[in-house]
Coordinates of C-alpha atoms in Angstrom, one line a residue:
X30 CA -113.8 -152.2 193.5
X31 CA -114.2 -154.7 190.7
X32 CA -116.3 -157.8 191.4
X33 CA -115.6 -161.4 190.5
X34 CA -118.5 -163.9 190.4
X35 CA -117.4 -167.5 191.0
X36 CA -119.5 -170.1 189.1
X37 CA -119.5 -173.8 188.9
X38 CA -118.7 -176.6 191.4
X39 CA -116.4 -175.3 194.2
X40 CA -113.1 -177.3 194.6
X41 CA -111.8 -177.9 198.1
X42 CA -108.3 -176.4 198.6
X43 CA -108.5 -174.2 195.5
X44 CA -106.6 -170.9 195.6
X45 CA -108.8 -169.1 193.1
X46 CA -110.7 -167.0 195.6
X47 CA -107.4 -165.7 197.2
X48 CA -105.9 -165.1 193.8
X49 CA -108.8 -163.0 192.7
X50 CA -108.7 -161.0 195.9
X51 CA -105.0 -160.4 195.4
X52 CA -105.9 -158.8 192.0
X53 CA -108.2 -156.4 193.8
X54 CA -111.5 -158.2 193.2
X55 CA -114.4 -158.5 195.6
X56 CA -115.4 -162.2 195.3
X57 CA -118.9 -163.5 195.3
X58 CA -120.1 -167.0 194.8
X59 CA -123.0 -168.0 192.6
X60 CA -124.9 -171.2 193.3
X61 CA -126.1 -171.7 189.7
X62 CA -126.2 -169.7 186.4
X63 CA -129.4 -167.9 187.4
X64 CA -127.8 -166.8 190.6
X65 CA -124.8 -165.6 188.6
X66 CA -127.1 -163.5 186.5
X67 CA -128.7 -162.0 189.6
X68 CA -125.3 -161.2 191.1
X69 CA -124.2 -159.7 187.9
X70 CA -127.2 -157.3 187.9
X71 CA -126.3 -156.2 191.4
X72 CA -122.8 -154.9 190.4
X73 CA -122.9 -151.2 189.6
X74 CA -122.6 -150.5 185.9
X75 CA -119.5 -148.3 186.3
X76 CA -117.4 -151.1 187.7
X77 CA -115.5 -154.0 186.2
X78 CA -117.0 -157.4 186.6
X79 CA -115.7 -160.9 185.9
X80 CA -117.2 -164.4 185.7
X81 CA -114.7 -167.0 186.8
X82 CA -115.1 -170.8 187.0
X83 CA -114.5 -172.0 190.5
X84 CA -112.5 -175.0 189.1
X85 CA -109.9 -172.7 187.4
X86 CA -106.3 -173.8 187.6
X87 CA -103.6 -171.6 186.3
X88 CA -101.0 -169.0 187.0
X89 CA -101.8 -165.8 188.8
X90 CA -100.3 -163.8 186.0
X91 CA -102.6 -165.5 183.5
X92 CA -105.6 -164.2 185.5
X93 CA -103.9 -160.8 185.7
X94 CA -103.5 -160.6 182.0
X95 CA -107.1 -161.7 181.4
X96 CA -108.9 -159.8 184.1
X97 CA -107.1 -156.6 184.8
X98 CA -105.8 -155.0 181.5
X99 CA -107.6 -151.7 181.3
X100 CA -107.2 -151.3 177.5
X101 CA -110.0 -153.8 176.5
X102 CA -113.7 -153.5 177.2
X103 CA -114.0 -157.3 177.1
X104 CA -111.4 -160.0 177.7
X105 CA -111.2 -163.7 178.4
X106 CA -108.9 -166.5 179.3
X107 CA -110.0 -170.2 179.6
X108 CA -112.3 -170.3 182.6
X109 CA -112.7 -166.5 183.0
X110 CA -114.3 -163.6 181.2
X111 CA -114.4 -159.9 182.3
X112 CA -116.1 -156.7 181.2
X113 CA -115.4 -153.1 181.9
X114 CA -118.3 -150.6 181.9
X115 CA -118.1 -150.2 178.1
X116 CA -118.6 -154.0 177.7
X117 CA -121.2 -154.6 180.4
X118 CA -124.3 -154.6 178.2
X119 CA -122.8 -157.2 175.8
X120 CA -121.8 -159.4 178.8
X121 CA -125.2 -159.1 180.4
X122 CA -126.9 -160.1 177.2
X123 CA -124.6 -163.1 176.8
X124 CA -125.1 -164.3 180.4
X125 CA -128.9 -163.9 180.1
X126 CA -128.9 -166.0 176.9
X127 CA -126.7 -168.7 178.4
X128 CA -128.7 -168.8 181.6
X129 CA -131.9 -169.3 179.7
X130 CA -130.3 -172.0 177.5
X131 CA -129.1 -173.8 180.6
X132 CA -132.4 -173.7 182.4
X133 CA -130.9 -172.4 185.6
X134 CA -129.3 -175.7 186.6
X135 CA -125.9 -175.9 188.2
X136 CA -123.0 -176.1 185.8
X137 CA -120.8 -179.1 186.6
X138 CA -119.1 -180.1 183.3
X139 CA -119.5 -177.0 181.1
X140 CA -117.9 -173.7 182.1
X141 CA -120.4 -170.8 182.2
X142 CA -117.5 -168.3 181.7
X143 CA -116.3 -170.1 178.6
X144 CA -119.8 -170.4 177.2
X145 CA -120.4 -166.7 177.7
X146 CA -117.1 -165.8 176.0
X147 CA -118.1 -168.1 173.1
X148 CA -121.5 -166.4 172.9
X149 CA -119.8 -163.0 172.7
X150 CA -117.7 -164.2 169.8
X151 CA -120.8 -165.5 168.1
X152 CA -122.3 -162.0 168.3
X153 CA -119.3 -160.6 166.6
X154 CA -118.2 -158.8 169.8
X155 CA -114.5 -158.1 170.1
X156 CA -113.2 -160.1 173.0
X157 CA -109.5 -159.7 173.8
X158 CA -107.6 -163.0 174.5
X159 CA -104.1 -162.3 175.8
X160 CA -101.2 -164.4 174.6
X161 CA -100.4 -166.7 177.5
X162 CA -97.4 -168.6 176.0
X163 CA -96.3 -171.1 178.6
X164 CA -98.6 -169.7 181.3
X165 CA -101.4 -172.1 182.3
X166 CA -105.1 -171.3 182.4
X167 CA -107.5 -174.2 182.4
X168 CA -110.7 -175.7 183.7
X169 CA -110.0 -179.3 184.4
X170 CA -112.9 -181.7 184.1
X171 CA -111.7 -184.4 186.5
X172 CA -109.2 -184.9 189.3
X173 CA -106.6 -186.4 187.0
X174 CA -106.7 -183.4 184.6
X175 CA -106.6 -181.1 187.7
X176 CA -103.5 -182.8 189.0
X177 CA -101.8 -182.5 185.5
X178 CA -102.7 -178.8 185.3
X179 CA -101.3 -178.2 188.8
X180 CA -98.1 -179.9 187.8
X181 CA -97.9 -177.7 184.7
X182 CA -98.4 -174.6 186.8
X183 CA -95.6 -175.7 189.2
X184 CA -93.2 -176.3 186.3
X185 CA -93.4 -172.7 185.0
X186 CA -92.1 -169.6 186.8
X187 CA -94.8 -167.0 186.0
X188 CA -92.8 -164.2 187.8
X189 CA -89.9 -164.7 185.4
X190 CA -92.4 -164.6 182.4
X191 CA -94.0 -161.4 183.9
X192 CA -90.6 -159.7 184.2
X193 CA -89.6 -160.7 180.6
X194 CA -92.9 -159.5 179.2
X195 CA -92.4 -156.1 180.9
X196 CA -89.7 -155.3 178.4
X197 CA -90.8 -153.8 175.0
X198 CA -90.8 -156.5 172.3
X199 CA -89.0 -154.4 169.8
X200 CA -86.2 -152.1 171.1
X201 CA -82.9 -150.6 170.2
X202 CA -79.5 -152.3 170.7
X203 CA -78.4 -150.0 173.6
X204 CA -81.7 -150.3 175.5
X205 CA -81.9 -154.1 175.0
X206 CA -78.4 -154.9 176.1
X207 CA -77.4 -152.0 178.4
X208 CA -80.6 -150.8 180.1
X209 CA -83.4 -153.5 180.1
X210 CA -81.4 -156.2 181.8
X211 CA -81.6 -154.3 185.1
X212 CA -84.4 -151.6 184.5
X213 CA -87.0 -154.4 184.6
X214 CA -86.0 -155.1 188.2
X215 CA -86.3 -151.4 189.1
X216 CA -89.9 -151.6 187.5
X217 CA -90.7 -154.5 189.8
X218 CA -89.3 -152.7 192.8
X219 CA -91.5 -149.7 192.0
X220 CA -94.6 -152.0 191.5
X221 CA -94.1 -153.6 194.9
X222 CA -94.0 -150.2 196.6
X223 CA -97.1 -149.0 194.9
X224 CA -95.5 -146.5 192.6
X225 CA -97.3 -145.7 189.3
X226 CA -95.9 -145.3 185.8
X227 CA -96.9 -141.6 185.8
X228 CA -94.8 -141.0 189.0
X229 CA -91.8 -142.7 187.4
X230 CA -92.3 -140.7 184.2
X231 CA -92.4 -137.5 186.3
X232 CA -89.2 -138.5 188.1
X233 CA -87.5 -139.1 184.7
X234 CA -88.6 -135.6 183.6
X235 CA -87.2 -134.0 186.8
X236 CA -83.9 -135.8 186.4
X237 CA -83.5 -134.7 182.8
X238 CA -84.3 -131.1 183.7
X239 CA -81.6 -131.3 186.5
X240 CA -79.3 -132.7 183.8
X241 CA -80.1 -129.7 181.6
X242 CA -79.4 -127.4 184.5
X243 CA -76.0 -129.0 185.1
X244 CA -75.1 -128.6 181.4
X245 CA -76.1 -125.0 181.6
X246 CA -73.3 -124.3 184.2
X247 CA -70.8 -124.6 181.4
X248 CA -68.2 -126.3 183.6
X249 CA -66.6 -129.7 183.0
X250 CA -68.0 -131.0 186.3
X251 CA -71.4 -129.8 185.2
X252 CA -71.1 -131.5 181.8
X253 CA -70.1 -134.8 183.3
X254 CA -72.9 -134.7 185.8
X255 CA -75.3 -133.8 183.0
X256 CA -74.3 -136.8 181.0
X257 CA -74.7 -139.2 183.9
X258 CA -78.1 -137.7 184.9
X259 CA -79.3 -137.9 181.3
X260 CA -78.5 -141.7 181.2
X261 CA -80.3 -142.1 184.6
X262 CA -83.3 -140.2 183.2
X263 CA -83.3 -142.6 180.3
X264 CA -83.2 -145.6 182.7
X265 CA -86.3 -144.2 184.4
X266 CA -87.9 -143.5 181.0
X267 CA -87.5 -147.2 180.2
X268 CA -88.7 -148.2 183.7
X269 CA -92.0 -146.3 183.4
X270 CA -93.1 -148.3 180.4
X271 CA -91.8 -151.6 181.9
X272 CA -93.8 -150.8 185.1
X273 CA -96.9 -150.2 183.0
X274 CA -96.5 -153.6 181.3
X275 CA -95.5 -155.4 184.5
X276 CA -98.5 -154.1 186.5
X277 CA -100.9 -153.5 183.5
X278 CA -101.3 -149.9 184.6
X279 CA -102.1 -148.4 181.2
X280 CA -103.9 -145.1 180.8
X281 CA -104.6 -142.4 178.2
X282 CA -103.0 -139.8 180.5
X283 CA -100.0 -141.9 181.0
X284 CA -99.4 -142.5 177.3
X285 CA -99.6 -138.8 176.7
X286 CA -97.3 -137.9 179.6
X287 CA -94.7 -140.4 178.5
X288 CA -94.6 -139.3 174.9
X289 CA -94.7 -135.5 175.7
X290 CA -92.1 -135.7 178.5
X291 CA -89.7 -137.5 176.1
X292 CA -89.7 -134.6 173.8
X293 CA -89.6 -132.0 176.6
X294 CA -86.6 -133.8 178.2
X295 CA -84.5 -134.0 175.0
X296 CA -85.2 -130.4 173.9
X297 CA -84.7 -128.9 177.3
X298 CA -81.3 -130.7 177.4
X299 CA -80.5 -129.1 174.0
X300 CA -81.2 -125.7 175.6
X301 CA -79.1 -126.5 178.6
X302 CA -76.1 -127.4 176.4
X303 CA -76.6 -124.1 174.4
X304 CA -76.7 -122.1 177.7
X305 CA -73.6 -123.9 179.0
X306 CA -71.7 -123.2 175.7
X307 CA -72.7 -119.5 175.9
X308 CA -71.1 -119.3 179.4
X309 CA -67.9 -120.4 177.8
X310 CA -68.2 -117.9 175.0
X311 CA -69.4 -120.2 172.2
X312 CA -72.8 -119.5 170.6
X313 CA -74.4 -122.8 169.5
X314 CA -78.0 -121.8 169.7
X315 CA -78.3 -122.2 165.9
X316 CA -77.0 -125.8 166.2
X317 CA -79.4 -126.5 169.1
X318 CA -82.4 -125.2 167.1
X319 CA -81.2 -127.1 164.0
X320 CA -81.0 -130.3 166.0
X321 CA -84.5 -129.8 167.4
X322 CA -85.9 -129.1 163.9
X323 CA -84.2 -132.1 162.4
X324 CA -85.4 -134.4 165.2
X325 CA -89.0 -133.1 165.1
X326 CA -89.1 -133.5 161.3
X327 CA -87.8 -137.0 161.6
X328 CA -90.7 -137.8 164.0
X329 CA -93.3 -136.2 161.7
X330 CA -92.0 -138.3 158.8
X331 CA -92.6 -141.4 161.0
X332 CA -96.0 -140.3 162.1
X333 CA -97.2 -139.3 158.6
X334 CA -96.0 -142.5 156.9
X335 CA -97.5 -144.7 159.6
X336 CA -100.9 -142.8 159.6
X337 CA -101.0 -143.0 155.8
X338 CA -100.4 -146.7 155.6
X339 CA -101.5 -148.5 158.7
X340 CA -105.1 -149.2 157.4
X341 CA -104.3 -149.1 153.7
X342 CA -105.5 -152.0 151.5
X343 CA -103.2 -153.9 149.1
X344 CA -100.4 -152.5 151.3
X345 CA -97.4 -154.6 150.1
X346 CA -94.2 -153.8 148.1
X347 CA -91.0 -155.5 147.0
X348 CA -89.1 -153.1 149.2
X349 CA -91.1 -154.2 152.3
X350 CA -90.5 -157.8 151.3
X351 CA -86.7 -157.2 151.1
X352 CA -86.9 -155.6 154.6
X353 CA -88.6 -158.6 156.0
X354 CA -86.0 -160.9 154.5
X355 CA -83.2 -158.8 156.1
X356 CA -85.0 -159.1 159.4
X357 CA -84.5 -162.8 159.2
X358 CA -80.7 -162.4 159.4
X359 CA -80.0 -161.7 163.0
X360 CA -77.1 -159.2 162.8
X361 CA -78.9 -157.0 160.2
X362 CA -81.8 -156.4 162.6
X363 CA -79.6 -154.8 165.2
X364 CA -77.6 -152.9 162.6
X365 CA -80.7 -151.4 161.1
X366 CA -82.1 -150.5 164.5
X367 CA -78.9 -148.7 165.4
X368 CA -78.3 -146.7 162.3
X369 CA -81.7 -145.0 162.6
X370 CA -80.4 -143.6 165.9
X371 CA -83.4 -144.3 168.2
X372 CA -83.7 -142.6 171.5
X373 CA -81.5 -145.0 173.4
X374 CA -78.5 -144.7 171.1
X375 CA -79.1 -141.0 170.6
X376 CA -79.2 -140.2 174.3
X377 CA -76.2 -142.4 175.0
X378 CA -74.2 -140.6 172.4
X379 CA -75.3 -137.2 173.7
X380 CA -74.4 -138.1 177.3
X381 CA -71.0 -139.4 176.4
X382 CA -70.1 -136.5 174.2
X383 CA -71.4 -134.0 176.7
X384 CA -69.1 -135.5 179.4
X385 CA -65.9 -135.7 177.3
X386 CA -66.2 -133.1 174.6
X387 CA -67.9 -129.7 174.1
X388 CA -71.5 -128.7 173.3
X389 CA -70.5 -127.7 169.8
X390 CA -69.0 -131.2 169.0
X391 CA -72.0 -132.8 170.6
X392 CA -74.4 -130.9 168.3
X393 CA -72.2 -131.6 165.3
X394 CA -72.3 -135.3 166.0
X395 CA -76.0 -135.2 166.7
X396 CA -76.8 -133.3 163.5
X397 CA -74.7 -135.7 161.4
X398 CA -76.1 -138.8 162.9
X399 CA -79.7 -137.6 162.8
X400 CA -79.3 -136.4 159.2
X401 CA -78.0 -139.8 158.1
X402 CA -80.8 -141.6 160.0
X403 CA -83.4 -139.3 158.4
X404 CA -82.0 -139.8 154.9
X405 CA -82.0 -143.6 155.4
X406 CA -85.5 -143.9 156.8
X407 CA -87.1 -141.3 154.5
X408 CA -85.5 -142.8 151.4
X409 CA -86.7 -146.3 152.4
X410 CA -90.2 -145.1 152.9
X411 CA -90.3 -143.2 149.6
X412 CA -89.2 -146.4 147.8
X413 CA -91.9 -148.4 149.6
X414 CA -94.5 -145.9 148.7
X415 CA -93.5 -145.8 145.0
X416 CA -93.5 -149.6 144.7
X417 CA -96.7 -150.1 146.7
X418 CA -100.2 -150.3 145.1
X419 CA -101.8 -149.3 148.4
X420 CA -105.3 -147.7 148.4
X421 CA -105.4 -145.2 151.3
X422 CA -108.6 -144.7 153.3
X423 CA -110.6 -141.6 154.0
X424 CA -109.4 -141.9 157.6
X425 CA -105.8 -141.8 156.6
X426 CA -106.4 -138.8 154.3
X427 CA -108.1 -136.9 157.2
X428 CA -105.2 -137.8 159.6
X429 CA -102.7 -136.3 157.1
X430 CA -104.9 -133.2 156.7
X431 CA -104.9 -132.8 160.4
X432 CA -101.2 -133.3 160.6
X433 CA -100.7 -130.6 157.9
X434 CA -102.0 -128.0 160.5
X435 CA -103.4 -125.7 157.8
X436 CA -104.8 -122.3 159.0
X437 CA -107.5 -120.1 157.5
X438 CA -105.2 -118.7 154.8
X439 CA -104.1 -122.2 153.6
X440 CA -107.7 -123.5 153.7
X441 CA -109.0 -120.4 152.0
X442 CA -106.6 -120.8 149.1
X443 CA -107.4 -124.6 149.0
X444 CA -111.1 -123.8 148.6
X445 CA -110.4 -121.3 145.7
X446 CA -107.9 -123.6 144.0
X447 CA -109.7 -126.9 144.5
X448 CA -110.5 -127.5 140.8
X449 CA -107.1 -126.8 139.3
X450 CA -105.5 -128.8 142.2
X451 CA -107.6 -131.9 141.3
X452 CA -106.2 -131.8 137.8
X453 CA -102.6 -132.1 139.0
X454 CA -100.9 -135.5 138.7
X455 CA -100.4 -137.5 141.8
X456 CA -96.8 -136.7 142.6
X457 CA -97.4 -133.0 142.0
X458 CA -98.9 -132.4 145.4
X459 CA -95.8 -133.1 147.6
X460 CA -93.7 -131.4 144.9
X461 CA -95.8 -128.2 145.1
X462 CA -95.5 -128.3 148.9
X463 CA -91.8 -128.7 148.7
X464 CA -91.4 -126.0 146.1
X465 CA -93.3 -123.4 148.3
X466 CA -91.4 -124.4 151.4
X467 CA -88.0 -124.3 149.7
X468 CA -88.9 -120.9 148.3
X469 CA -89.7 -119.2 151.6
X470 CA -86.6 -120.7 153.3
X471 CA -84.3 -119.8 150.4
X472 CA -85.6 -116.3 150.0
X473 CA -85.4 -115.7 153.8
X474 CA -81.8 -116.9 153.9
X475 CA -80.8 -114.9 150.8
X476 CA -82.4 -111.6 151.6
X477 CA -82.8 -111.7 155.4
X478 CA -84.8 -109.4 157.7
X479 CA -85.7 -105.9 156.8
X480 CA -86.7 -106.6 153.2
X481 CA -90.1 -107.3 151.7
X482 CA -89.1 -110.5 149.9
X483 CA -89.5 -113.0 152.7
X484 CA -93.2 -111.9 153.3
X485 CA -93.8 -112.2 149.6
X486 CA -92.3 -115.6 149.5
X487 CA -94.4 -116.6 152.5
X488 CA -97.5 -115.5 150.7
X489 CA -96.5 -117.7 147.8
X490 CA -95.9 -120.5 150.3
X491 CA -99.5 -120.0 151.7
X492 CA -100.8 -120.4 148.1
X493 CA -98.8 -123.6 147.4
X494 CA -99.8 -124.9 150.8
X495 CA -103.4 -124.4 149.9
X496 CA -102.9 -126.3 146.6
X497 CA -101.3 -129.2 148.5
X498 CA -104.3 -129.7 150.8
X499 CA -107.0 -128.8 148.2
X500 CA -107.7 -132.5 147.6
X501 CA -107.6 -135.6 149.8
X502 CA -104.1 -136.6 150.6
X503 CA -104.3 -140.2 149.2
X504 CA -101.4 -140.1 146.7
X505 CA -98.4 -142.4 147.1
X506 CA -96.2 -139.7 148.4
X507 CA -98.8 -137.3 150.0
X508 CA -97.6 -138.4 153.4
X509 CA -94.6 -136.1 152.8
X510 CA -96.7 -133.0 152.9
X511 CA -96.9 -132.6 156.7
X512 CA -93.1 -133.0 157.2
X513 CA -92.4 -130.5 154.4
X514 CA -94.7 -128.0 156.1
X515 CA -92.8 -128.5 159.4
X516 CA -89.4 -128.1 157.8
X517 CA -90.5 -124.9 156.0
X518 CA -92.0 -123.2 159.0
X519 CA -89.2 -124.1 161.4
X520 CA -86.3 -123.4 159.1
X521 CA -87.8 -120.0 158.2
X522 CA -87.8 -119.0 161.8
X523 CA -84.2 -120.3 162.2
X524 CA -82.7 -118.4 159.3
X525 CA -84.5 -115.1 160.1
X526 CA -83.4 -115.3 163.8
X527 CA -79.9 -116.2 162.8
X528 CA -79.7 -113.3 160.4
X529 CA -81.0 -110.9 163.0
X530 CA -77.6 -111.2 164.6
X531 CA -78.5 -109.9 168.0
X532 CA -78.3 -111.5 171.4
X533 CA -81.5 -113.4 172.3
X534 CA -82.9 -113.8 168.8
X535 CA -81.9 -117.5 168.4
X536 CA -83.0 -118.4 172.0
X537 CA -86.4 -116.7 171.3
X538 CA -86.6 -118.7 168.0
X539 CA -85.8 -121.9 169.9
X540 CA -88.7 -121.1 172.3
X541 CA -91.1 -120.4 169.4
X542 CA -90.3 -123.6 167.5
X543 CA -90.5 -125.6 170.7
X544 CA -94.0 -124.3 171.4
X545 CA -95.2 -124.9 167.9
X546 CA -93.5 -128.4 167.9
X547 CA -95.4 -129.2 171.1
X548 CA -98.7 -128.4 169.3
X549 CA -97.7 -130.7 166.4
X550 CA -96.7 -133.6 168.7
X551 CA -99.9 -133.1 170.6
X552 CA -101.9 -133.4 167.3
X553 CA -100.2 -136.7 166.7
X554 CA -100.9 -138.1 170.1
X555 CA -104.6 -137.1 169.8
X556 CA -104.9 -138.9 166.5
X557 CA -103.1 -142.0 167.8
X558 CA -105.4 -142.0 170.8
X559 CA -108.5 -141.9 168.6
X560 CA -109.5 -138.4 169.7
X561 CA -109.0 -136.7 166.4
X562 CA -107.3 -133.4 165.7
X563 CA -107.2 -130.4 168.1
X564 CA -110.2 -128.2 167.8
X565 CA -110.4 -125.8 164.8
X566 CA -110.5 -122.8 167.0
X567 CA -107.1 -123.7 168.4
X568 CA -105.6 -124.0 164.9
X569 CA -107.2 -120.6 163.9
X570 CA -105.9 -118.9 167.1
X571 CA -102.3 -119.9 166.6
X572 CA -102.5 -119.2 162.8
X573 CA -101.8 -122.5 161.1
X574 CA -98.3 -123.2 159.8
X575 CA -98.6 -120.9 156.8
X576 CA -100.1 -118.1 159.0
X577 CA -97.3 -118.3 161.5
X578 CA -94.7 -118.3 158.7
X579 CA -96.2 -115.2 157.1
X580 CA -96.4 -113.4 160.5
X581 CA -92.7 -114.2 161.3
X582 CA -91.6 -112.9 158.0
X583 CA -93.7 -109.7 158.3
X584 CA -92.2 -109.1 161.8
X585 CA -88.7 -109.6 160.4
X586 CA -89.5 -107.1 157.6
X587 CA -90.9 -104.2 159.6
X588 CA -89.1 -104.4 163.0
X589 CA -85.5 -103.8 164.0
X590 CA -83.4 -106.7 165.1
X591 CA -84.0 -106.0 168.8
X592 CA -87.7 -105.5 168.3
X593 CA -87.9 -108.7 166.2
X594 CA -86.3 -110.6 169.1
X595 CA -88.9 -109.2 171.5
X596 CA -91.7 -110.1 169.1
X597 CA -90.5 -113.7 168.7
X598 CA -90.3 -114.0 172.5
X599 CA -93.9 -112.7 172.9
X600 CA -95.1 -115.0 170.1
X601 CA -93.4 -118.0 171.7
X602 CA -95.0 -117.3 175.1
X603 CA -98.5 -116.7 173.5
X604 CA -98.4 -119.9 171.5
X605 CA -97.1 -121.9 174.4
X606 CA -99.8 -120.7 176.8
X607 CA -102.6 -121.3 174.4
X608 CA -101.5 -124.8 173.3
X609 CA -100.4 -126.0 176.7
X610 CA -103.6 -124.9 178.5
X611 CA -105.9 -126.4 175.9
X612 CA -103.8 -129.6 175.7
X613 CA -103.7 -130.2 179.4
X614 CA -107.4 -129.5 179.7
X615 CA -108.1 -132.0 177.0
X616 CA -106.0 -134.8 178.3
X617 CA -107.0 -134.4 182.0
X618 CA -110.7 -134.3 180.9
X619 CA -110.3 -137.4 178.7
X620 CA -108.6 -139.2 181.6
X621 CA -111.3 -138.3 184.1
X622 CA -114.0 -139.0 181.6
X623 CA -112.9 -142.6 181.3
X624 CA -111.3 -142.5 177.9
X625 CA -110.0 -145.9 176.8
X626 CA -106.6 -146.8 178.2
X627 CA -103.9 -146.9 175.7
X628 CA -100.2 -147.9 175.7
X629 CA -98.3 -146.3 172.9
X630 CA -94.9 -147.9 172.4
X631 CA -93.8 -144.8 170.6
X632 CA -90.3 -144.4 169.3
X633 CA -88.2 -147.6 169.7
X634 CA -85.8 -147.0 172.6

């Protein structure tokens, strides 16, 4: 249990002690600064501790924001400062210094908590101060000021502010106007019953899997039920994040579950639609796999661009300035958010089309919409990159290298070809990657399985992949390298499975791409969480993108169509087992080990 130490002159009738207890704190009272230092030393080092001025007047939610957010080692609001275990040493030093400066006399006018927070700032220590807006947090110096502060508290409904702040600041049109107006109240209902965001996330996953099962029945009733359940799953998906913001229940494990389950829900639903269509005699597995490939490549474009630019210096461009100007015109904001087809609009479209049309029409609409959105966003980011004079950091270059997912063959060619690669002009790196990727996909599509040409093209692809990562990825367009690699690998699997022309080949390819895509998403979430890339042994074990591409082309060349299907299935199972076991081990261990809590807003809803 966290401990709050009340300091300063007690005020008769103050609710501060009860407020702190309602936030889960064990409250102790210090007679003077020296006593506060003694009480601080008695609190176990693995527990949160707070110093709070006994004269504090303010909203309960202001205290909640300042004293319970798990994402920050140190945080403060006027009249209160708190430290988690990672910030305890800094807090202890600051309290000792202020106690010594004050001579151990009772603090009547000055606030020890505010002095300690100021001292932490003076040391250069990062102290989080939440945006309070109209919420009140103050330490009145006299009865008149106290009365004015209490009147200010009474004039503002902090519960309404808490509900409003539970909604993501930047969301899509459908979510903002069709979901959030009521999902925030579901989040509050869950909070008052002790439900956690992870439980709501799991409920959303289960609902989406049931929706996929309904779609797999292939009946009109099943399709209508699937559409309704998919929308309800999305409501729960919004609710889990709103619950996390409402109750400040952030965690590393929760952020990973939320992001991972979003992808699992959507791609499982694609599979359900394909199964349902097959029951009606329509084979749409190629469309389902194409939709998954397109959506995954869209996300990798987002991830790569953001990782390349979020800490770059001189990171401005005329294109970005124009975008900011457009954002100042109200209607253009919503239009631009809708045309990129974020998850809310996308799932709403899928749900409606599932209920009233066929899986084939649903996938056609999804592919057209996602292709337009991908073209719009990628073109805009290319223009920004070409007009920027940004200097990318070593951290960004390493993140892009990790996202590239190069195996031993690619890295081996990179080592051999390092010198010639360094002499290439800046834009040649993504061009070389694109050339190699286009070659292996085109040759596989033109010649098909049973011929030696796809493996030879895959070998050339491994060489070009090595050239692409032979030098740090700091060029203006080098962020395109990881999405090019994703498209090349996934599309090669798609075309070879489609040309095998036997039952089960495309579903097996769907499973393989899903397993590999999970690994690529997991890499992103580790980088975002500050944990770095997956271990090198994992990348070696599953071959790297160029190794898997070469293996699939070899299997297609030497096996019959039926044997190729079995091999794809076995490869999908093997990759899924390895990446899932290692991923779950990593995230559970990180959670138990006290990894810093995070809240990744992820894709706009």
